[in-house]
Coordinates of C-alpha atoms in Angstrom, one line a residue:
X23 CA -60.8 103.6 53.2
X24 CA -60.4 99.5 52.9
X25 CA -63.3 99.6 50.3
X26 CA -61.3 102.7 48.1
X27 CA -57.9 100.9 48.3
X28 CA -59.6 97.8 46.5
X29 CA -61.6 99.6 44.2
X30 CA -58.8 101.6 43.0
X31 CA -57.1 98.2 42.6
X32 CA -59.8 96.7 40.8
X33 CA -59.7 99.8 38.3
X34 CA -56.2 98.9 37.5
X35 CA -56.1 99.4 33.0
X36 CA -55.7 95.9 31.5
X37 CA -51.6 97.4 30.5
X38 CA -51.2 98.0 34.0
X39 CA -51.6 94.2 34.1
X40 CA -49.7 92.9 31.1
X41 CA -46.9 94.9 32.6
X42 CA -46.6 93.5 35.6
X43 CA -47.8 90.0 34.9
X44 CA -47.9 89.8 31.4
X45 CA -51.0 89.7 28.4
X46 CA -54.2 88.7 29.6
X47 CA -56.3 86.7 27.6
X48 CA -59.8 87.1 26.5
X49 CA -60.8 85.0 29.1
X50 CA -59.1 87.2 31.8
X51 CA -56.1 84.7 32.6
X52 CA -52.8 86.9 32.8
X53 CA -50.2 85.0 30.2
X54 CA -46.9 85.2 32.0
X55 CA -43.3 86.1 30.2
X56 CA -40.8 82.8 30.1
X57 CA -38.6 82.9 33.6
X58 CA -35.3 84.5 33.1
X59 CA -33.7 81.5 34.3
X60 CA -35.6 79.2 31.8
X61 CA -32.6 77.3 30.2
X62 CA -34.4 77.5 26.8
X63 CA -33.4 80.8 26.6
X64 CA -29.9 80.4 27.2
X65 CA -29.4 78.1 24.3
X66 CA -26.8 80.0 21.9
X67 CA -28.1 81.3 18.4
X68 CA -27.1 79.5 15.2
X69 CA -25.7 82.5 13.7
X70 CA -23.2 82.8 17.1
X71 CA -22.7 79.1 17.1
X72 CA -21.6 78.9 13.5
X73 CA -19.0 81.7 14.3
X74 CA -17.1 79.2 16.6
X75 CA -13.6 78.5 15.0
X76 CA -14.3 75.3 15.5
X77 CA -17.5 74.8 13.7
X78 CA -16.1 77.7 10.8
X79 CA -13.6 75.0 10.5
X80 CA -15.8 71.9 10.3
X81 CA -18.0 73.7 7.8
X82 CA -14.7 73.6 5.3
X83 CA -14.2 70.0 5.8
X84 CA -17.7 68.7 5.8
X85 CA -19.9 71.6 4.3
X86 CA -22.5 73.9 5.8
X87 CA -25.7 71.4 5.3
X88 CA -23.8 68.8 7.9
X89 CA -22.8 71.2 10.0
X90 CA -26.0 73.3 10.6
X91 CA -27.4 69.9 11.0
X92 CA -25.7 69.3 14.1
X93 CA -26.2 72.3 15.4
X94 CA -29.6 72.0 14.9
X95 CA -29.4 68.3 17.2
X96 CA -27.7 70.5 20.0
X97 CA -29.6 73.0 20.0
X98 CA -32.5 70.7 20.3
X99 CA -31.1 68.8 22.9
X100 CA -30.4 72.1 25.3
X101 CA -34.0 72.7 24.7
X102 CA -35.4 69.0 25.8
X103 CA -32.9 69.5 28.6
X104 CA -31.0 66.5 27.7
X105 CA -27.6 68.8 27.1
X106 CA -26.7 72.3 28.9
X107 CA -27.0 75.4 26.9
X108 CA -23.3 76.3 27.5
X109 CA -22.2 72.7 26.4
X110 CA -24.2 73.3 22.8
X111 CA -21.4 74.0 21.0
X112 CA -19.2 71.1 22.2
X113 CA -22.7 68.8 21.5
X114 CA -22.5 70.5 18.0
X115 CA -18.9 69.5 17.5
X116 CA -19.4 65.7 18.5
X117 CA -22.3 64.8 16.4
X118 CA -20.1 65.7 13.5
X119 CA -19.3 62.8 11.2
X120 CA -15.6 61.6 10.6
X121 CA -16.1 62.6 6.8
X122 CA -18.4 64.1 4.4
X123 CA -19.3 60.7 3.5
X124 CA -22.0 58.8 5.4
X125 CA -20.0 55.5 4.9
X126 CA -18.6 54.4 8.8
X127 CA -15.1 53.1 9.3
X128 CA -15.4 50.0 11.1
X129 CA -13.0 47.4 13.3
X130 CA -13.8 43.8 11.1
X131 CA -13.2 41.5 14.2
X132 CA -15.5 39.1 12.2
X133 CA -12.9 36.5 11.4
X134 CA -13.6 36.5 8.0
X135 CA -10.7 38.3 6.0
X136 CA -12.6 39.7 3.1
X137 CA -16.0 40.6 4.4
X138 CA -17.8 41.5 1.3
X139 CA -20.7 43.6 3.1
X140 CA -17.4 45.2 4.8
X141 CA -16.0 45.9 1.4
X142 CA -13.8 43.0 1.0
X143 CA -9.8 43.7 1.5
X144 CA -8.7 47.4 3.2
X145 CA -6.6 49.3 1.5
X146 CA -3.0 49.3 2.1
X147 CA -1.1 52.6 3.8
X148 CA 0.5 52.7 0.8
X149 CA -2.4 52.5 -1.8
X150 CA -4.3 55.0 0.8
X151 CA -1.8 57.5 0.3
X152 CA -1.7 57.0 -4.1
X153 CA -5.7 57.6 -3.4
X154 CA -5.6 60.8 -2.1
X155 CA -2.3 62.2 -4.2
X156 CA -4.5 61.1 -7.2
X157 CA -7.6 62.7 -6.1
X158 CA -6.1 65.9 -7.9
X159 CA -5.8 66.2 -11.4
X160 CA -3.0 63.5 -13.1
X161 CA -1.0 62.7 -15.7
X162 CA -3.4 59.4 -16.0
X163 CA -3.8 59.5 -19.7
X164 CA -1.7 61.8 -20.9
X165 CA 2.4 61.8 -21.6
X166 CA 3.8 64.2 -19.7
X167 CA 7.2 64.4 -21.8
X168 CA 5.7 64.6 -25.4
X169 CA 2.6 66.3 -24.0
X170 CA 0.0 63.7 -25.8
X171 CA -2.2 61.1 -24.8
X172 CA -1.1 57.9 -23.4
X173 CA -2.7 54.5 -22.8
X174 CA -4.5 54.9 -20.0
X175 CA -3.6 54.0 -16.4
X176 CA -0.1 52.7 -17.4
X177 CA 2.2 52.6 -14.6
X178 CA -0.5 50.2 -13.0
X179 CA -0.6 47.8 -15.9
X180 CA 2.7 47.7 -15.8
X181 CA 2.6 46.8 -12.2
X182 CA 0.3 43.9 -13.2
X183 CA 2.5 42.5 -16.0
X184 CA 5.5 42.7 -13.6
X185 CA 4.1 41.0 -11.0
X186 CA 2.1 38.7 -13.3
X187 CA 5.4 38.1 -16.5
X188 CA 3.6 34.8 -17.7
X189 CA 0.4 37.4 -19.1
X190 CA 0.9 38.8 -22.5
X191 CA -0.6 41.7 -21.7
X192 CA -3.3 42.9 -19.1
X193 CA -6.0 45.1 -18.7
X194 CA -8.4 46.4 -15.8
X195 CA -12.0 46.8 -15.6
X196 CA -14.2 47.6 -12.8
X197 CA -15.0 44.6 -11.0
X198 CA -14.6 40.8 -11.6
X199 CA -18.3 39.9 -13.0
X200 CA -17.0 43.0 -15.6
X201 CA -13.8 41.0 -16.7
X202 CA -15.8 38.1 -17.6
X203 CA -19.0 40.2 -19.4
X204 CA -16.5 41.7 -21.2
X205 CA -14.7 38.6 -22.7
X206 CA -18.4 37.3 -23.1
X207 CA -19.5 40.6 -25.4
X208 CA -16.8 40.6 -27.1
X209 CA -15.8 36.7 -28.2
X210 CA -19.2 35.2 -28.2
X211 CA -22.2 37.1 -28.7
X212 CA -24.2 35.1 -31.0
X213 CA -22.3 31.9 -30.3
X214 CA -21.6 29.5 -27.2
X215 CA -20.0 29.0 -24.6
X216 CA -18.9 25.7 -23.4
X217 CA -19.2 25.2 -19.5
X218 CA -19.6 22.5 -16.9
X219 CA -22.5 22.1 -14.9
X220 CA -20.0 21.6 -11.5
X221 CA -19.5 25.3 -12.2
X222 CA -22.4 27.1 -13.1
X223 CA -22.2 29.0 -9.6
X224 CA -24.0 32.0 -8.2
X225 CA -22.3 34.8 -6.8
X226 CA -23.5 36.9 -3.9
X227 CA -26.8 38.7 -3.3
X228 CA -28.5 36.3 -6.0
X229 CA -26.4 37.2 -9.1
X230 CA -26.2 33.7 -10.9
X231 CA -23.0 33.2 -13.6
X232 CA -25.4 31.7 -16.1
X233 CA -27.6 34.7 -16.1
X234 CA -24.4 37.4 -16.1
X235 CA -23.5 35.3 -19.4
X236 CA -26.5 35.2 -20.8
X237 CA -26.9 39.0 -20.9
X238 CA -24.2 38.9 -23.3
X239 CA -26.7 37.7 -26.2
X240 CA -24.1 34.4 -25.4
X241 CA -25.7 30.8 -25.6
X242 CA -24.3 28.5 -22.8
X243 CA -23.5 24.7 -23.5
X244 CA -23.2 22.5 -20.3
X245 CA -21.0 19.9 -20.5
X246 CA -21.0 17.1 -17.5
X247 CA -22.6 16.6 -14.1
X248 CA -22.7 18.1 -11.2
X249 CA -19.9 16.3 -9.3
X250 CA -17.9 15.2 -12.5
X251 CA -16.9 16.7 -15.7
X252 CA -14.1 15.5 -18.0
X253 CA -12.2 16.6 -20.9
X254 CA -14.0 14.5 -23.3
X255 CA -17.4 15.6 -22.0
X256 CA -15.8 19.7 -23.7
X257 CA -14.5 18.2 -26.4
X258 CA -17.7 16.2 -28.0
X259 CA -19.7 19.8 -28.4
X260 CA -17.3 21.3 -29.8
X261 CA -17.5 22.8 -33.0
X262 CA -18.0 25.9 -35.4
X263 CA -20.5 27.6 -33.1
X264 CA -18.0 27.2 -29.7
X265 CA -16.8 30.9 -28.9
X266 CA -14.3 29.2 -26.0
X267 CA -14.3 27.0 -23.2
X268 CA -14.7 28.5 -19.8
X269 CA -13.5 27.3 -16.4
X270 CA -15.1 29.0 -13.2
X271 CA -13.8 28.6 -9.8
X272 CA -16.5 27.3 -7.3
X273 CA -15.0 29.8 -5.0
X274 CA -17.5 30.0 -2.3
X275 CA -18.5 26.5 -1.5
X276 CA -17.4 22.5 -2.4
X277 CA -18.3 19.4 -3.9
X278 CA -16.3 16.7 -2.6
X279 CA -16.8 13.1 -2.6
X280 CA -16.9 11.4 -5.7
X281 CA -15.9 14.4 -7.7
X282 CA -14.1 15.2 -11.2
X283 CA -13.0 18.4 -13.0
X284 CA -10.8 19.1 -16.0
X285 CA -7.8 20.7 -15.0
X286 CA -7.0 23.5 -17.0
X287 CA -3.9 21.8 -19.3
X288 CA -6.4 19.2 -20.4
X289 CA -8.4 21.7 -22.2
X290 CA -5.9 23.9 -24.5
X291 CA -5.9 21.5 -26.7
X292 CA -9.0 21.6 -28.1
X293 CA -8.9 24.3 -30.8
X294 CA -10.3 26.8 -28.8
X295 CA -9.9 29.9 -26.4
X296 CA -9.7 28.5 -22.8
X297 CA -11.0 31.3 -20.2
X298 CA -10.3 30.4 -16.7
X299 CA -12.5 33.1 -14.2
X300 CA -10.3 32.0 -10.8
X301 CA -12.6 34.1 -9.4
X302 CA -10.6 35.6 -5.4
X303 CA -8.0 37.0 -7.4
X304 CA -4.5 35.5 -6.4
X305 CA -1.9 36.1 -8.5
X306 CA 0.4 33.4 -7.4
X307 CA 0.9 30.1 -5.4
X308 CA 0.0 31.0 -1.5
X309 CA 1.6 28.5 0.8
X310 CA -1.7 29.4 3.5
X311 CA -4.1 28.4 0.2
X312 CA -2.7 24.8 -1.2
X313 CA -6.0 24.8 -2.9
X314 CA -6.7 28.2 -4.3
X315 CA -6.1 28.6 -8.3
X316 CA -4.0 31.4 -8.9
X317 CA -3.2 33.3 -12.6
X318 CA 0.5 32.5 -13.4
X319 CA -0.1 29.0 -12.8
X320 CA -3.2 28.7 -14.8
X321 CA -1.5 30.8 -17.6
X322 CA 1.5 28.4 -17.2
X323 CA -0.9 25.7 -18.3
X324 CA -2.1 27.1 -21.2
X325 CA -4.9 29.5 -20.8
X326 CA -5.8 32.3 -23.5
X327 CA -7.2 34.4 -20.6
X328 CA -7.4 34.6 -16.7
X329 CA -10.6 36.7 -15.0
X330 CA -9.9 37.6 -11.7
X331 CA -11.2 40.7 -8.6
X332 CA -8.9 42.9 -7.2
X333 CA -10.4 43.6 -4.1
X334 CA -9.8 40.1 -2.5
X335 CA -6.9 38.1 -2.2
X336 CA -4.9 41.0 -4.0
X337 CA -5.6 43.0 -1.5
X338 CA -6.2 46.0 -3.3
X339 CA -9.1 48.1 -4.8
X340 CA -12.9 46.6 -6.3
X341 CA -11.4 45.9 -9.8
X342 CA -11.6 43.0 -12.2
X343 CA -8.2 41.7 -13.6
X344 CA -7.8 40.3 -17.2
X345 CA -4.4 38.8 -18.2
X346 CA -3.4 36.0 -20.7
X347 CA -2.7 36.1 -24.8
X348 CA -1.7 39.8 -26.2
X349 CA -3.8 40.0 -28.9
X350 CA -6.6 38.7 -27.0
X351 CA -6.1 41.0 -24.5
X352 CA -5.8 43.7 -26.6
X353 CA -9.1 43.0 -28.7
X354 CA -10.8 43.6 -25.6
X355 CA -9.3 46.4 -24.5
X356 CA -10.6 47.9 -27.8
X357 CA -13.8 46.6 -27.5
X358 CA -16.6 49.4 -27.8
X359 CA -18.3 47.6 -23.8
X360 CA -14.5 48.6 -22.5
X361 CA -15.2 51.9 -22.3
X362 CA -18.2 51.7 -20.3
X363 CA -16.4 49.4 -17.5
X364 CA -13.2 51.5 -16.9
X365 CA -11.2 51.9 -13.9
X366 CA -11.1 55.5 -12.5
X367 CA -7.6 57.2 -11.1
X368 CA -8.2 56.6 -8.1
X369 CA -8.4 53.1 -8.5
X370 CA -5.7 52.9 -11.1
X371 CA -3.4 54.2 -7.9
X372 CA -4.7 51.8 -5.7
X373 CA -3.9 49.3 -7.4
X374 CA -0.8 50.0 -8.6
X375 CA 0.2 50.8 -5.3
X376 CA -1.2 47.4 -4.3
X377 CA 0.8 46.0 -6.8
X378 CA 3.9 47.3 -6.0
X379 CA 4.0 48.9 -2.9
X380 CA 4.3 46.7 0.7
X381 CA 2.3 43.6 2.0
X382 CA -1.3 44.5 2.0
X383 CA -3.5 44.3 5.0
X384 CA -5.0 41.0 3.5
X385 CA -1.2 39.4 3.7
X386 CA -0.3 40.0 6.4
X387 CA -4.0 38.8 8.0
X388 CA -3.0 35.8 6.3
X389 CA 0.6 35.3 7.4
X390 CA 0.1 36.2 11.3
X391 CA 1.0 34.0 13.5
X392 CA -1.4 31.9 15.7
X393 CA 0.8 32.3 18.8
X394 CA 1.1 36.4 18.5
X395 CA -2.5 36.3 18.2
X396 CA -3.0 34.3 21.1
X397 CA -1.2 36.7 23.0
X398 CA -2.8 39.6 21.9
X399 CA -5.8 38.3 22.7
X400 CA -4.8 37.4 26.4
X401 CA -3.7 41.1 26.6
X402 CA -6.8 42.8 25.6
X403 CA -8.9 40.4 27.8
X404 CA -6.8 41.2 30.9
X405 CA -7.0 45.0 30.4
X406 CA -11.1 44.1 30.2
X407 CA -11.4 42.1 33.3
X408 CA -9.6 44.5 34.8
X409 CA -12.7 47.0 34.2
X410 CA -14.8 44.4 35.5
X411 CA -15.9 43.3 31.9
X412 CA -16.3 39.9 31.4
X413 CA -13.5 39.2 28.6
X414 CA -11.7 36.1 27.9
X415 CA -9.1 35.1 25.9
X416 CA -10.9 32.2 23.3
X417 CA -9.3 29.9 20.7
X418 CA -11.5 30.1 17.7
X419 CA -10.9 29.6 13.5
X420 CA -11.1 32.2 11.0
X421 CA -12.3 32.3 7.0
X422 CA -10.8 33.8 4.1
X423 CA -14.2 35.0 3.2
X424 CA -15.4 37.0 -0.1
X425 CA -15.3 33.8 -2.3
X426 CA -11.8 32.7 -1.4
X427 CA -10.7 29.2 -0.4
X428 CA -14.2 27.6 0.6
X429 CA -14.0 25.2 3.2
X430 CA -10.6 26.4 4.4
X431 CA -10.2 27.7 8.1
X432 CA -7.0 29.5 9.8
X433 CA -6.4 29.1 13.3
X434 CA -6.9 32.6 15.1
X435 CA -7.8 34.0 18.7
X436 CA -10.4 36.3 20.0
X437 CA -11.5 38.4 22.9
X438 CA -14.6 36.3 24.3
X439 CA -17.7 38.9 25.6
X440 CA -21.2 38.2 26.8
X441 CA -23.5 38.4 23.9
X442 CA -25.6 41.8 24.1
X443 CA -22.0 43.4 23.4
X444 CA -22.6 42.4 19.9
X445 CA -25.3 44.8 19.3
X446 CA -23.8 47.9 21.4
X447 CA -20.5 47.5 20.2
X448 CA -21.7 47.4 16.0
X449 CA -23.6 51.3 17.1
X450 CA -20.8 52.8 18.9
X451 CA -18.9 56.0 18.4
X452 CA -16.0 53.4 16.8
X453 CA -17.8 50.3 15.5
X454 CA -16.9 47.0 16.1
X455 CA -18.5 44.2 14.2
X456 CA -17.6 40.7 15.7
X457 CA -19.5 37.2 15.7
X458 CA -22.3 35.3 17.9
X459 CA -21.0 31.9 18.8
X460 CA -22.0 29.8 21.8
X461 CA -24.0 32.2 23.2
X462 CA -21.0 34.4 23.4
X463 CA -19.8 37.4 20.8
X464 CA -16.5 37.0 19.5
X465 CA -14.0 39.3 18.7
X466 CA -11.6 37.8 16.3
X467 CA -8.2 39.2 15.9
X468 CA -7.1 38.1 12.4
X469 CA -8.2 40.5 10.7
X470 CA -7.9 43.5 13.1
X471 CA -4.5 44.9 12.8
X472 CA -2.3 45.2 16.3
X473 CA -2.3 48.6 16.2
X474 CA -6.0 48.6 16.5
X475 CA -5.4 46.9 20.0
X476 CA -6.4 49.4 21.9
X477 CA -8.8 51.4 20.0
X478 CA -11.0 47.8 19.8
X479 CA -10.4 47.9 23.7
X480 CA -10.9 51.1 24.5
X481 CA -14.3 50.4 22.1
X482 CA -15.1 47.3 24.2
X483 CA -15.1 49.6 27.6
X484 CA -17.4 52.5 26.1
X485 CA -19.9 50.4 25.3
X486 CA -20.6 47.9 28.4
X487 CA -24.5 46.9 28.0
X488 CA -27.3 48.6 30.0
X489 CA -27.8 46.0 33.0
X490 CA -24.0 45.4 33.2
X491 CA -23.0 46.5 36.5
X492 CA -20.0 49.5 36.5
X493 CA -16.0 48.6 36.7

């Protein structure tokens, strides 16, 4: 009876099997079905996840390719195991970028004011808001009352002449190296251009101001030394071939010692154009920056034209500012190289928002008190001790930065961390970019507005170093 039971078992059909166990393979192994329970199985389809509100929503505000993308990521991580399969969605949601763009809002707690590889000044609320109102389509060269074009991007040059009145007239290009290629192109191409050799300067990443002017099928003529230049030293190569005299601002670094340079009044009364490139951008005296040239008082004494960037000590967008004689001005402004180096809308509004609207971001970093940052600082670094971070409350100095006032420091006040914050804190959900100094990082409040306080806290607590024992 024993020997029929098995044989009848052994004459089971090889479907019997894959029913009950599953296919067999050639080799006789039985390949069994995935367990019920296996959470792979359980992670939600794309098609059902992208029917979430939420996500239906993200995909109108970011597009379907970024979206999918991070459902893609959760679904991968419910299948490593690394997420649940019920929490996919949620996963999905906060891999999401803040924007469309792939460009990260950061917390500059660098101490330096104008961080060029942080784009130099932030915006203003007030310029934010003239971007976005002007990302629609605008009445930005056309007159809405006689219904024909207009000068482009007036109300902004307007802005500039009110706030500059000693300009004849302005006009806006798309970055400061622009303003003086332009003046190059169109006054001496074919001719020269007298300079000192105190201030044949390079800018950042490598750009050199000899080569810029160069470009311009301009000849340069140096004039001087490297530590002194005089009047006279301009005005003995003068002559038929001299397009104009040009004065650069060393603006990111200093010769002192036994030093001479040709102030500006000195020079207009050679015979020639005088162009002054100041270079940071101010557009008048700053009692914080005794030393930093500014347009109305270069203007004042006597020069044809004034080059300067928008996006530093103005405070406003990446633009390059020319103002100084009216018909000079204006010969540029009709130059064919003009057209090629406009301003868009968007930064037309910035500016003129900049221009005219309330203290920028920049100013006010400038004007803050030492004592209200000390006290901030003290503030944030008790919250952090509290959590069993070690934070302190440090003294430090700050910079202008982005070419301005070389050399110049402003006292300031910063939250104190053990150094491997550095690194966790620049990679965080919020970024925070400070400083290495003494072994320590620093967190620098100048530049980090008040009401950042907490979000550069709350930053500093979500991102305590592997190794770092809990609050």
């Amino acid at each position: 009876m024993e020997q029929r039971t098995a044989s009848a078992a052994d004459r089971r059909t090889g479907a019997d099997r894959a029913r009950s166990n599953g296919p067999e393979r050639p080799d006789g192994t039985v390949v069994r079905p995935p367990d019920a329970t296996d959470a792979r199985r359980r992670v939600p389809r794309t098609d059902r996840l992208l029917s979430d509100p939420r996500l239906i929503a993200a995909v109108h505000r970011l597009g379907a390719t970024v979206v999918k993308s991070a459902v893609r990521e959760a679904q991968q991580r419910a299948r490593e195991g690394t997420v649940p399969p019920e929490r996919v969605p949620e996963t999905a949601l906060a891999l999401l970028p803040g924007t469309a763009s792939g460009l990260r809002p950061v917390i500059n707690a660098t101490g330096v004011l104008l961080h060029t590889n942080l784009g130099r000044a932030p915006l203003s609320a007030a310029a934010r808001q003239a971007v976005q109102e002007a990302a629609g389509p605008t009445d930005v060269e056309l007159d809405l009352t006689a219904g024909v074009r207009a000068r482009r991007g007036r109300s902004a040059l307007g802005a500039l002449r009110e706030r500059v009145p000693s300009a004849g007239d302005v006009h806006v290009v798309n970055n400061g190296a622009a303003a003086l290629v332009l003046a190059a192109t169109a006054l001496a191409t074919g001719r020269e251009i007298v300079v000192s050799r105190g201030e044949m300067v390079e800018i950042g990443d490598g750009f050199r101001l000899p080569d810029l002017l160069v470009s311009t099928g301009a000849r340069l003529r140096e004039v001087g030394t490297t530590n002194r230049t005089t009047a006279a030293d301009y005005a003995a190569v003068l002559g038929p071939e001299t397009a104009f005299v040009l004065k650069v601002h060393p603006s990111n670094f200093r010769i002192t010692g036994f030093t001479r340079s040709a102030e500006t009044a000195e020079l207009t009364g050679l015979g020639v154009p005088v162009v002054v490139d100041i270079g940071s951008g101010l557009l008048a005296p700053h009692p914080a920056l005794p030393g930093e040239p500014d347009a109305d008082t270069q203007l004042r004494a006597g020069a044809s034209l004034v080059t300067a960037s928008g996006d530093k000590l103005l405070g406003g967008p990446q633009c390059g500012l020319l103002l100084g004689d009216r018909d000079l001005v204006r010969t540029l402004a009709r130059h064919p190289l003009a057209r090629a180096l406009r301003v868009d809308k968007l930064t037309l509004a910035a500016l003129e928002a900049t221009l005219s609207g309330p203290p920028t971001p920049t100013a006010l970093a400038l004007a803050a008190d030492p004592a209200a940052l000390r006290a901030r600082a003290g503030r944030i670094a008790e919250r952090l001790a509290a959590a069993g971070i070690d934070a302190r409350p440090v003294e430090c100095a700050a910079t202008v930065g982005g070419g301005g006032a070389p050399g110049l420091t402003l006292p300031s006040a910063a939250v104190s961390l053990p150094e491997p914050y550095a690194a966790v804190l620049r990679t965080g959900p919020v970024p925070v970019v400070g400083r290495l100094e003494s072994g320590r990082c620093l967190l620098d409040l100048r530049a980090v507005p008040g009401q950042d306080d907490e979000r550069l806290a709350e930053a500093v607590r979500a991102a305590r170093p592997a190794g770092e024992g809990p609050a």
